[in-house]
Each structure stands twice: as structure tokens, then as C-alpha cells.
Coordinates of C-alpha atoms in Angstrom, one line a residue:
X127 CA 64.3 -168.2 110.3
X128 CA 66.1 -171.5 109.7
X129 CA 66.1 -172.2 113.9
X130 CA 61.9 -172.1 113.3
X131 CA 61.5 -174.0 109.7
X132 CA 64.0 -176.5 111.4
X133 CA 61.6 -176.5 114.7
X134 CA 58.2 -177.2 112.7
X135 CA 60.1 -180.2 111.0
X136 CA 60.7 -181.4 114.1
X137 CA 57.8 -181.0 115.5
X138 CA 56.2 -182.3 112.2
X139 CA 58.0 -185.3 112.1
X140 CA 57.0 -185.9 115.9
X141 CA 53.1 -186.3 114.8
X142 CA 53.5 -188.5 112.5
X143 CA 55.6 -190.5 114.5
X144 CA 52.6 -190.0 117.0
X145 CA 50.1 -191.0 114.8
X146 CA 52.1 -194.2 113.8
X147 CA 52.0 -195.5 116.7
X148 CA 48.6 -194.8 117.4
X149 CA 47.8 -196.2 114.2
X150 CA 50.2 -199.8 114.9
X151 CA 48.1 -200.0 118.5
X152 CA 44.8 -199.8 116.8
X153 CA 45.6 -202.0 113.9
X154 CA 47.1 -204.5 117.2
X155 CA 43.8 -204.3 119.3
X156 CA 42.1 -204.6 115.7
X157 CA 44.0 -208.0 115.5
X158 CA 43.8 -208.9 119.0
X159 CA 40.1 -208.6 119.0
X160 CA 39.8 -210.7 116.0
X161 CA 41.9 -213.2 117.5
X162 CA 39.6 -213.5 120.8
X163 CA 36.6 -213.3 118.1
X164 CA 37.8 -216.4 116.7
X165 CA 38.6 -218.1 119.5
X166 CA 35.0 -218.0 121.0
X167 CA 33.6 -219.2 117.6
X168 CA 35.6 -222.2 118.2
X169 CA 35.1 -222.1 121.5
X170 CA 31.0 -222.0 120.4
X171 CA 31.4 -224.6 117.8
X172 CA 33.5 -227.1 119.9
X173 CA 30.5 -227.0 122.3
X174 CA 28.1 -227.6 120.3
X175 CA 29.9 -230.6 118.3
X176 CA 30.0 -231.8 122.3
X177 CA 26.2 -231.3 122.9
X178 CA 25.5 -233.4 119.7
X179 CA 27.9 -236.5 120.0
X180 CA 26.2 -236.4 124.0
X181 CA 22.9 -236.4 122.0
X182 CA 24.3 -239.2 119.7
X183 CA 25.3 -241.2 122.9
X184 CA 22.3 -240.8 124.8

């Protein structure tokens, strides 16, 4: 009885280590994404201040 309460712990505590991780990975592609989200706004805005101090020269 105690060799199977003490296996369902185990194997317990293995799924939510599981679903840790799976959680840290998605909250890290969550930040990654946000990251490269970011970076094309600038990207976008840098271009654009470009286009208009062309206009301004021209």
C-alpha cells in the first residue's frame, strides 16, 4: 500500500514538474515574441522617421 501511495506521489510530483516547464517555455516564447514584436515597431518607426527627413531634404 505505501510502495503505491509513494508511486502516485512520484508520479504526481513528475506532472507538475512537467507542466512547469511547459508553462516557463510558453511564458519564454510569450516574451520572445514580444521582444521581436517590438523590435519591428521600431524597426517600422525608424523607417518612417527615415522616409520623412528624405522628404524634408528633398
Amino acid at each position: 500500500m505505501m510502495m503505491m501511495m509513494m508511486m502516485m506521489v512520484v508520479v504526481v510530483m513528475m506532472m507538475m514538474m512537467t507542466m512547469m516547464m511547459l508553462m516557463v517555455v510558453e511564458m519564454m516564447m510569450m516574451v520572445m515574441m514580444m521582444l521581436i514584436m517590438m523590435m519591428v515597431g521600431v524597426m517600422m518607426m525608424m523607417v518612417v522617421v527615415v522616409m520623412m527627413i528624405m522628404r524634408m531634404m528633398i
